[in-house]
């Protein structure tokens, strides 16, 4: 049976994170921190995650790791309220984006999802749209109307940020499905970036990609973190070690609900974790 | 679930390291024996055996590199490999110090000893004991023992001071002894360095167990 320590208070979390929070030095565009307190989420009567408190640093990559079924994806989907899109789900707790509670009564999920973009496991460009239209789809959905020139500028800017521009600049009107898997995933990143979010959530963004395409996405993440706050769910521990600044380890408790076991700087988590369960998981002793 | 193959490989590199340590310990005691008994064949065999020590260090190093490349070790597993990688370098260099003593034993073999060898074997024994205990600390993951072993370096340093002063007096009294006394100073210096390298091993034990890299003993020399 897994023993879970007493839930940490917001004060504990702030104190804990303040110890190792260092001011980023290479930021181009400052973004907001994302603070999560006592987050619990259900699918019908099944509790998927319980009492998770994490303070995710602005302009840093936070990796969420853990065995299958530990609630990693549920957790990340709560951060832009995608979780509640599935019927029968609910969540409790507080999620503060730049100090504002995104689960509050007055919070607007649509506006939130513009501030908190998401990239999924499998590249999912809109199949009937061209490359350029894929990039601007979010702008149009969010009614962020602009002239033709502004659209074109945003297409180029987003594709450049996603490190895809040079590969597609001569075929912007071709169907997005003509691109390779790795290119499609970078197109999805460009699509997410086009609405200029503050936070970028990535749910196993490389699991369907080959090692070279994976490397490209990882390098892109290190570049993007100067503009965005990134949260990535990954099964690949080496990837978490390579790309993230902070790592959170989740594990299911006796009731099969995901709990936060350890959270800290990636360098420490992967060389000298404090909790034996973290050590056992990352060294492959279970999971 | 356990990673059986990787655990076997981790056991293997630690076993190799301990065998290497045994070879080094033998080299130190045989080098001192060759010096004391003016035993040329023994001194030559210490020099020849240093090649085997070097070979084993490189073999173990290659195994460590292979483990890192193929298994991507993390946390405690990574610290074991990093510790072994550092310790085998210190052991190999200790072997070089033993070889240095054997070379001096050959140089001094034709001359009568300056004085009975008492403190030099004592220094060698103290260093060898520190080495044995540091490896015990490694095997048992015993940080307290590792720290205690480091403290004993001061005793070896004190013996070195004493030998140095005695040899200086001998040289001042009779300049004809300068060459032999200088060589003996080198023997003592080699032994002093061996004890210093044991403290490096102890630092790696602390790293292995606690994940902290810290200097445990600042050598006088």
Coordinates of C-alpha atoms in Angstrom, one line a residue:
Chain A
X1 CA 0.0 0.0 0.0
X2 CA 1.3 3.5 -0.8
X3 CA 1.6 5.8 2.1
X4 CA 0.7 9.4 1.3
X5 CA 1.9 12.3 3.4
X6 CA -0.5 14.9 4.7
X7 CA -1.7 17.3 2.1
X8 CA 0.5 20.3 1.7
X9 CA -1.0 23.7 2.4
X10 CA -0.5 26.6 -0.1
X11 CA 2.0 28.1 2.3
X12 CA 4.0 24.9 2.3
X13 CA 4.0 24.8 -1.5
X14 CA 5.1 28.4 -1.7
X15 CA 7.8 27.9 0.8
X16 CA 9.0 24.7 -0.9
X17 CA 9.1 26.3 -4.4
X18 CA 10.7 29.5 -3.1
X19 CA 13.7 27.5 -2.0
X20 CA 14.7 26.5 -5.5
X21 CA 13.0 29.2 -7.6
X22 CA 15.6 31.1 -9.5
X23 CA 14.9 34.1 -11.6
X24 CA 15.1 33.1 -15.3
X25 CA 17.7 35.2 -17.1
X26 CA 16.9 34.6 -20.8
X27 CA 13.2 35.5 -21.0
X28 CA 11.9 37.2 -24.1
X29 CA 8.3 37.3 -23.1
X30 CA 7.4 36.9 -19.4
X31 CA 4.4 34.7 -18.7
X32 CA 2.4 33.8 -15.7
X33 CA 3.0 31.1 -13.1
X34 CA 0.4 28.4 -12.7
X35 CA -0.4 27.5 -9.1
X36 CA -2.5 24.4 -8.3
X37 CA -3.8 23.8 -4.8
X38 CA -5.6 20.6 -3.6
X39 CA -6.7 19.6 -7.1
X40 CA -9.0 16.6 -7.1
X41 CA -10.7 15.4 -10.3
X42 CA -13.3 12.7 -10.9
X43 CA -14.7 10.6 -13.8
X44 CA -18.2 9.9 -12.6
X45 CA -17.6 8.5 -9.1
X46 CA -14.0 7.5 -9.7
X47 CA -11.4 9.8 -8.3
X48 CA -8.6 10.1 -10.9
X49 CA -6.3 12.5 -9.0
X50 CA -6.4 13.7 -5.4
X51 CA -5.2 16.7 -3.6
X52 CA -2.5 17.7 -6.0
X53 CA -0.7 21.0 -5.2
X54 CA 2.0 22.2 -7.5
X55 CA 3.4 25.7 -8.1
X56 CA 4.5 25.8 -11.8
X57 CA 7.1 28.4 -12.5
X58 CA 6.7 31.0 -15.2
X59 CA 8.9 30.5 -18.3
X60 CA 10.0 27.1 -17.2
X61 CA 9.3 23.6 -18.4
X62 CA 7.5 21.4 -15.8
X63 CA 7.4 17.7 -16.6
X64 CA 4.8 15.4 -15.2
X65 CA 5.9 11.8 -15.0
X66 CA 4.4 8.6 -13.5
X67 CA 3.2 5.2 -14.5
X68 CA 0.2 4.6 -16.8
X69 CA -3.1 5.4 -15.1
X70 CA -1.6 7.7 -12.5
X71 CA -3.6 10.7 -13.6
X72 CA -0.9 12.7 -15.5
X73 CA -3.2 13.4 -18.5
X74 CA -6.2 14.1 -16.2
X75 CA -4.0 16.6 -14.3
X76 CA -2.8 18.5 -17.4
X77 CA -6.3 18.5 -18.8
X78 CA -7.6 20.2 -15.7
X79 CA -5.2 23.1 -16.3
X80 CA -7.2 24.4 -19.2
X81 CA -10.5 22.9 -18.1
X82 CA -10.5 20.3 -20.9
X83 CA -11.3 17.7 -18.2
X84 CA -14.8 19.1 -17.8
X85 CA -15.5 18.7 -21.5
X86 CA -16.0 14.9 -20.9
X87 CA -19.5 14.2 -19.6
X88 CA -19.7 13.1 -16.0
X89 CA -16.4 14.6 -14.9
X90 CA -15.8 17.2 -12.2
X91 CA -13.0 18.8 -10.4
X92 CA -12.3 20.6 -7.1
X93 CA -9.5 22.7 -5.8
X94 CA -7.9 26.0 -6.9
X95 CA -5.9 26.7 -10.0
X96 CA -4.5 30.2 -10.1
X97 CA -3.3 31.6 -13.4
X98 CA -1.4 34.8 -12.6
X99 CA -3.3 34.8 -9.3
X100 CA -6.7 34.5 -10.9
X101 CA -8.8 31.3 -10.0
X102 CA -9.6 29.6 -13.3
X103 CA -12.1 27.4 -11.7
X104 CA -14.0 30.4 -10.2
X105 CA -17.6 31.2 -11.0
X106 CA -16.7 34.1 -13.3
X107 CA -14.0 32.3 -15.1
X108 CA -14.6 31.9 -18.9
X109 CA -13.3 28.5 -20.1
X110 CA -13.0 29.7 -23.7
X111 CA -10.9 32.7 -22.8
X112 CA -8.9 30.4 -20.5
X113 CA -8.1 28.0 -23.3
X114 CA -6.8 30.8 -25.4
X115 CA -4.4 31.7 -22.5
X116 CA -3.6 28.0 -21.9
X117 CA -2.9 26.2 -25.2
X118 CA -2.6 22.5 -25.7
X119 CA -0.8 20.0 -27.9
X120 CA -1.9 16.4 -27.9
X121 CA -0.2 13.0 -28.2
X122 CA -1.1 12.4 -31.8
X123 CA -0.6 15.2 -34.3
X124 CA -4.1 16.3 -35.2
X125 CA -4.1 19.0 -37.9
X126 CA -7.4 19.7 -39.4
X127 CA -7.3 17.4 -42.4
X128 CA -9.4 19.4 -44.8
X129 CA -7.4 22.6 -44.2
X130 CA -4.2 24.0 -45.7
X131 CA -1.1 24.5 -43.6
X132 CA -1.8 28.2 -43.3
X133 CA -5.5 27.7 -42.4
X134 CA -4.5 25.3 -39.7
X135 CA -2.3 27.9 -38.1
X136 CA -5.0 30.6 -38.2
X137 CA -7.9 28.2 -37.2
X138 CA -7.6 29.2 -33.5
X139 CA -7.6 32.9 -34.4
X140 CA -10.8 32.4 -36.4
X141 CA -12.4 30.2 -33.7
X142 CA -11.6 32.8 -31.1
X143 CA -13.0 35.5 -33.3
X144 CA -9.6 37.2 -33.2
X145 CA -10.4 38.9 -36.5
X146 CA -7.6 40.5 -38.5
X147 CA -6.9 41.5 -42.0
X148 CA -5.3 39.3 -44.6
X149 CA -1.9 40.9 -44.0
X150 CA -2.1 40.3 -40.2
X151 CA -3.2 36.7 -40.7
X152 CA -0.2 36.2 -43.0
X153 CA 2.1 37.7 -40.5
X154 CA 0.7 35.6 -37.7
X155 CA 1.1 32.4 -39.9
X156 CA 4.8 33.2 -40.5
X157 CA 5.5 34.2 -36.9
X158 CA 3.8 31.1 -35.5
X159 CA 5.5 28.8 -38.0
X160 CA 8.9 30.4 -37.3
X161 CA 8.3 29.9 -33.5
X162 CA 7.4 26.3 -34.2
X163 CA 10.6 25.9 -36.2
X164 CA 8.6 24.9 -39.3
X165 CA 8.6 28.0 -41.4
X166 CA 11.7 27.1 -43.6
X167 CA 10.2 23.7 -44.4
X168 CA 6.7 24.9 -45.4
X169 CA 7.0 28.5 -46.5
X170 CA 6.7 27.5 -50.2
X171 CA 3.6 25.3 -49.7
X172 CA 1.4 27.1 -47.2
X173 CA -1.7 26.4 -49.2
X174 CA -1.1 22.6 -49.5
X175 CA -3.1 20.3 -47.3
X176 CA -1.6 19.9 -43.8
X177 CA -1.9 16.1 -44.2
X178 CA 0.9 16.2 -46.8
X179 CA 3.4 16.9 -43.9
X180 CA 5.4 14.2 -42.1
X181 CA 4.3 13.2 -38.5
X182 CA 7.0 15.4 -36.9
X183 CA 6.1 18.4 -39.1
X184 CA 2.4 17.9 -38.4
X185 CA 3.1 18.0 -34.7
X186 CA 5.1 21.2 -35.1
X187 CA 2.2 22.6 -37.1
X188 CA -0.1 21.8 -34.2
X189 CA 2.3 23.6 -31.9
X190 CA 2.2 26.6 -34.4
X191 CA -1.6 26.4 -34.3
X192 CA -1.5 26.6 -30.5
X193 CA 1.0 29.5 -30.5
X194 CA -1.0 31.5 -33.0
X195 CA -3.5 32.7 -30.4
X196 CA -0.5 33.8 -28.3
X197 CA -1.2 31.8 -25.1
X198 CA 0.8 32.2 -21.9
X199 CA 0.9 28.5 -21.0
X200 CA 1.5 25.6 -23.4
X201 CA 0.3 22.2 -22.2
X202 CA 1.8 19.2 -24.0
X203 CA 0.4 15.8 -23.5
X204 CA 3.0 13.3 -24.6
X205 CA 3.8 15.3 -27.7
X206 CA 6.5 13.0 -29.0
X207 CA 5.1 9.6 -28.4
X208 CA 4.0 9.2 -32.0
X209 CA 7.2 10.6 -33.4
X210 CA 10.6 9.1 -34.5
X211 CA 13.8 10.0 -32.6
X212 CA 14.8 12.8 -35.0
X213 CA 11.3 14.4 -34.9
X214 CA 11.4 14.0 -31.2
X215 CA 14.7 15.8 -30.9
X216 CA 13.3 18.7 -33.0
X217 CA 10.3 19.1 -30.7
X218 CA 12.6 18.9 -27.6
X219 CA 14.9 21.6 -29.0
X220 CA 11.8 23.7 -29.9
X221 CA 10.6 23.4 -26.3
X222 CA 13.8 24.8 -24.9
X223 CA 13.5 27.7 -27.3
X224 CA 9.7 28.2 -26.6
X225 CA 10.2 28.4 -22.9
X226 CA 11.7 31.8 -23.3
X227 CA 8.3 33.0 -24.4
X228 CA 5.9 30.5 -22.7
X229 CA 5.4 28.5 -19.5
X230 CA 5.3 24.8 -20.5
X231 CA 3.9 21.8 -18.8
X232 CA 4.6 18.4 -20.5
X233 CA 3.3 15.0 -19.7
X234 CA 5.7 12.3 -20.8
X235 CA 6.2 8.6 -20.4
X236 CA 9.8 9.0 -21.5
X237 CA 11.9 9.8 -18.5
X238 CA 15.0 10.7 -20.5
X239 CA 12.8 13.2 -22.3
X240 CA 11.7 14.7 -19.0
X241 CA 15.3 14.8 -17.9
X242 CA 16.4 16.5 -21.1
X243 CA 13.7 19.2 -21.5
X244 CA 12.3 20.1 -18.2
X245 CA 13.4 22.4 -15.4
X246 CA 11.1 20.9 -12.8
X247 CA 9.6 17.5 -12.5
X248 CA 6.5 16.2 -10.7
X249 CA 6.1 12.5 -10.0
X250 CA 2.6 11.2 -9.7
X251 CA 1.6 7.7 -8.4
X252 CA -1.8 6.1 -7.6
X253 CA -2.7 5.6 -4.0
X254 CA -4.6 2.7 -2.4
X255 CA -7.9 4.1 -3.9
X256 CA -6.3 4.2 -7.4
X257 CA -6.3 8.0 -7.4
X258 CA -3.2 9.8 -8.6
X259 CA -1.2 11.7 -5.9
X260 CA 1.8 13.9 -6.1
X261 CA 4.7 12.1 -4.6
X262 CA 7.6 14.4 -5.3
X263 CA 8.1 17.7 -7.1
X264 CA 11.4 19.6 -7.5
X265 CA 14.2 20.7 -9.8
X266 CA 14.7 18.1 -12.5
X267 CA 18.4 17.8 -11.9
X268 CA 17.7 16.7 -8.3
X269 CA 14.8 14.4 -9.1
X270 CA 16.9 12.5 -11.6
X271 CA 20.1 12.3 -9.6
X272 CA 19.0 12.3 -6.0
X273 CA 15.3 12.0 -5.4
X274 CA 14.1 12.3 -1.8
X275 CA 11.3 9.7 -2.0
X276 CA 12.1 6.0 -2.4
X277 CA 9.0 5.6 -4.7
X278 CA 10.4 8.2 -7.0
X279 CA 13.8 6.5 -7.0
X280 CA 12.1 3.1 -7.7
X281 CA 10.1 4.5 -10.6
X282 CA 12.8 6.4 -12.4
X283 CA 15.4 3.6 -12.0
X284 CA 12.8 1.1 -13.5
X285 CA 12.3 -0.9 -10.3
X286 CA 8.5 -0.6 -10.8
X287 CA 5.9 1.0 -13.0
Chain B
X1 CA 9.6 -5.4 -11.7
X2 CA 13.4 -5.2 -11.5
X3 CA 16.0 -4.5 -14.1
X4 CA 17.9 -7.8 -13.7
X5 CA 20.4 -7.2 -16.5
X6 CA 21.3 -3.7 -15.4
X7 CA 21.6 -4.8 -11.8
X8 CA 24.0 -7.5 -12.9
X9 CA 26.1 -5.0 -14.8
X10 CA 26.0 -2.6 -11.8
X11 CA 27.2 -5.5 -9.5
X12 CA 29.9 -6.3 -12.0
X13 CA 31.5 -2.8 -12.2
X14 CA 31.5 -2.6 -8.4
X15 CA 33.1 -6.1 -8.2
X16 CA 35.7 -5.0 -10.7
X17 CA 36.4 -1.9 -8.7
X18 CA 36.9 -3.9 -5.6
X19 CA 39.3 -6.4 -7.4
X20 CA 41.2 -3.4 -8.6
X21 CA 41.4 -2.0 -5.1
X22 CA 42.8 -5.4 -3.9
X23 CA 45.5 -5.3 -6.7
X24 CA 46.5 -1.8 -5.6
X25 CA 46.7 -2.7 -1.9
X26 CA 48.9 -5.6 -2.8
X27 CA 51.1 -3.3 -5.0
X28 CA 51.6 -0.9 -2.1
X29 CA 52.6 -3.6 0.4
X30 CA 54.9 -5.3 -2.1
X31 CA 56.6 -2.1 -3.1
X32 CA 57.4 -1.3 0.6
X33 CA 58.6 -4.9 1.1
X34 CA 60.9 -4.5 -2.0
X35 CA 62.3 -1.3 -0.5
X36 CA 62.8 -2.7 2.9
X37 CA 64.3 -6.0 1.8
X38 CA 66.2 -4.5 -1.2
X39 CA 64.4 -7.2 -3.3
X40 CA 65.0 -6.3 -7.0
X41 CA 62.8 -9.1 -8.5
X42 CA 59.9 -8.1 -6.3
X43 CA 60.3 -4.4 -7.2
X44 CA 60.4 -5.3 -10.9
X45 CA 57.2 -7.4 -10.5
X46 CA 55.4 -4.5 -8.9
X47 CA 56.4 -2.3 -11.9
X48 CA 55.2 -5.0 -14.3
X49 CA 51.9 -5.5 -12.5
X50 CA 51.1 -1.8 -12.8
X51 CA 50.2 -2.5 -16.4
X52 CA 47.5 -5.0 -15.2
X53 CA 46.2 -2.4 -12.8
X54 CA 45.9 0.2 -15.6
X55 CA 44.3 -2.4 -17.9
X56 CA 41.6 -3.2 -15.3
X57 CA 40.9 0.4 -14.7
X58 CA 40.3 1.0 -18.5
X59 CA 38.2 -2.2 -18.7
X60 CA 36.0 -1.1 -15.8
X61 CA 35.8 2.4 -17.3
X62 CA 34.6 1.0 -20.6
X63 CA 31.9 -1.0 -18.8
X64 CA 30.7 2.1 -17.0
X65 CA 30.5 4.0 -20.3
X66 CA 28.6 1.2 -21.9
X67 CA 26.2 1.1 -19.0
X68 CA 25.5 4.9 -19.3
X69 CA 25.1 4.6 -23.1
X70 CA 22.8 1.5 -23.1
X71 CA 20.8 1.7 -19.9
X72 CA 20.5 5.5 -19.3
X73 CA 20.8 5.0 -15.5
X74 CA 19.3 7.6 -13.2
X75 CA 19.2 8.5 -9.5
X76 CA 21.0 5.9 -7.3
X77 CA 22.1 3.8 -10.3
X78 CA 23.7 6.8 -11.9
X79 CA 25.4 7.7 -8.7
X80 CA 26.9 4.2 -8.4
X81 CA 28.4 4.5 -11.9
X82 CA 29.7 8.0 -11.3
X83 CA 31.3 7.0 -8.0
X84 CA 32.9 3.9 -9.6
X85 CA 34.2 6.0 -12.5
X86 CA 35.9 8.4 -10.1
X87 CA 37.2 5.8 -7.7
X88 CA 38.9 3.6 -10.3
X89 CA 40.9 6.7 -11.4
X90 CA 42.1 7.3 -7.9
X91 CA 42.9 3.6 -7.5
X92 CA 44.9 3.5 -10.7
X93 CA 46.9 6.6 -9.6
X94 CA 47.5 4.9 -6.3
X95 CA 48.9 2.0 -8.3
X96 CA 51.2 4.5 -10.0
X97 CA 52.4 5.7 -6.6
X98 CA 53.2 2.1 -5.7
X99 CA 55.1 1.7 -8.9
X100 CA 57.0 4.9 -8.1
X101 CA 58.1 3.4 -4.8
X102 CA 59.2 0.2 -6.5
X103 CA 61.3 2.3 -8.9
X104 CA 63.0 4.0 -6.0
X105 CA 63.5 0.5 -4.4
X106 CA 65.5 -0.5 -7.4
X107 CA 67.6 2.7 -7.3
X108 CA 68.3 2.2 -3.6
X109 CA 68.9 -1.5 -3.7
X110 CA 72.6 -1.3 -4.1
X111 CA 73.2 1.1 -1.2
X112 CA 73.0 0.3 2.5
X113 CA 69.8 1.8 4.1
X114 CA 70.2 5.2 5.7
X115 CA 68.4 4.0 8.8
X116 CA 66.0 1.2 9.8
X117 CA 62.7 1.6 8.0
X118 CA 60.1 2.1 10.7
X119 CA 57.9 5.0 9.9
X120 CA 57.7 4.4 6.2
X121 CA 56.1 0.9 6.6
X122 CA 53.9 2.4 9.3
X123 CA 52.8 5.0 6.9
X124 CA 52.1 2.4 4.2
X125 CA 50.2 0.3 6.6
X126 CA 48.1 3.3 7.7
X127 CA 47.3 4.1 4.1
X128 CA 46.4 0.5 3.3
X129 CA 44.1 0.3 6.3
X130 CA 42.4 3.6 5.2
X131 CA 42.0 2.1 1.7
X132 CA 40.4 -1.1 3.1
X133 CA 38.1 0.8 5.3
X134 CA 37.0 3.2 2.6
X135 CA 36.0 0.3 0.4
X136 CA 34.2 -1.2 3.4
X137 CA 32.3 2.1 3.6
X138 CA 31.6 1.8 -0.1
X139 CA 30.3 -1.8 0.2
X140 CA 28.1 -0.9 3.3
X141 CA 27.1 2.5 2.0
X142 CA 28.4 3.7 5.4
X143 CA 28.9 7.5 5.4
X144 CA 30.0 7.7 9.0
X145 CA 32.8 5.3 8.3
X146 CA 33.8 7.2 5.2
X147 CA 34.1 10.4 7.2
X148 CA 36.0 8.7 10.0
X149 CA 38.5 7.3 7.4
X150 CA 39.1 10.8 6.1
X151 CA 40.0 12.0 9.6
X152 CA 42.8 9.5 9.7
X153 CA 44.6 11.3 6.9
X154 CA 45.9 13.7 9.5
X155 CA 47.9 10.8 11.1
X156 CA 49.5 10.0 7.8
X157 CA 50.3 13.6 7.2
X158 CA 52.0 13.8 10.7
X159 CA 54.1 10.7 9.8
X160 CA 55.1 12.3 6.6
X161 CA 56.2 15.5 8.5
X162 CA 58.2 13.4 10.9
X163 CA 60.0 11.4 8.2
X164 CA 60.7 14.6 6.2
X165 CA 62.3 16.3 9.3
X166 CA 64.4 13.2 10.1
X167 CA 65.7 12.9 6.6
X168 CA 66.4 16.7 6.5
X169 CA 68.6 16.3 9.7
X170 CA 70.4 13.3 8.1
X171 CA 71.1 15.3 5.0
X172 CA 72.3 18.3 7.0
X173 CA 74.7 16.1 9.0
X174 CA 76.1 14.3 6.0
X175 CA 75.7 15.7 2.5
X176 CA 76.7 12.3 1.0
X177 CA 73.3 11.0 2.1
X178 CA 71.4 13.7 0.1
X179 CA 70.6 11.5 -2.9
X180 CA 69.3 8.5 -0.9
X181 CA 67.4 10.7 1.6
X182 CA 65.8 12.6 -1.3
X183 CA 64.6 9.3 -2.8
X184 CA 63.2 8.3 0.6
X185 CA 61.4 11.6 0.8
X186 CA 59.8 10.7 -2.5
X187 CA 58.7 7.3 -1.1
X188 CA 57.0 9.1 1.8
X189 CA 55.5 11.6 -0.5
X190 CA 54.0 8.8 -2.6
X191 CA 52.5 7.3 0.5
X192 CA 51.1 10.6 1.6
X193 CA 49.4 11.0 -1.8
X194 CA 48.0 7.5 -1.5
X195 CA 46.2 8.5 1.7
X196 CA 45.0 11.7 0.1
X197 CA 43.5 9.6 -2.7
X198 CA 41.7 7.4 -0.1
X199 CA 39.9 10.6 1.1
X200 CA 38.7 11.1 -2.5
X201 CA 37.2 7.6 -2.4
X202 CA 35.4 8.5 0.9
X203 CA 34.0 11.7 -0.8
X204 CA 32.5 9.5 -3.5
X205 CA 31.0 7.2 -0.8
X206 CA 29.2 10.3 0.6
X207 CA 28.1 11.2 -2.9
X208 CA 26.9 7.7 -3.6
X209 CA 24.7 7.6 -0.5
X210 CA 23.7 11.3 0.0
X211 CA 24.0 12.7 -3.6
X212 CA 26.2 15.5 -2.2
X213 CA 29.6 16.4 -3.6
X214 CA 31.7 17.8 -0.8
X215 CA 35.4 18.0 0.2
X216 CA 35.9 15.9 3.4
X217 CA 39.5 16.6 4.1
X218 CA 41.7 19.4 2.9
X219 CA 45.2 17.9 2.6
X220 CA 48.1 19.8 4.1
X221 CA 50.2 19.1 1.0

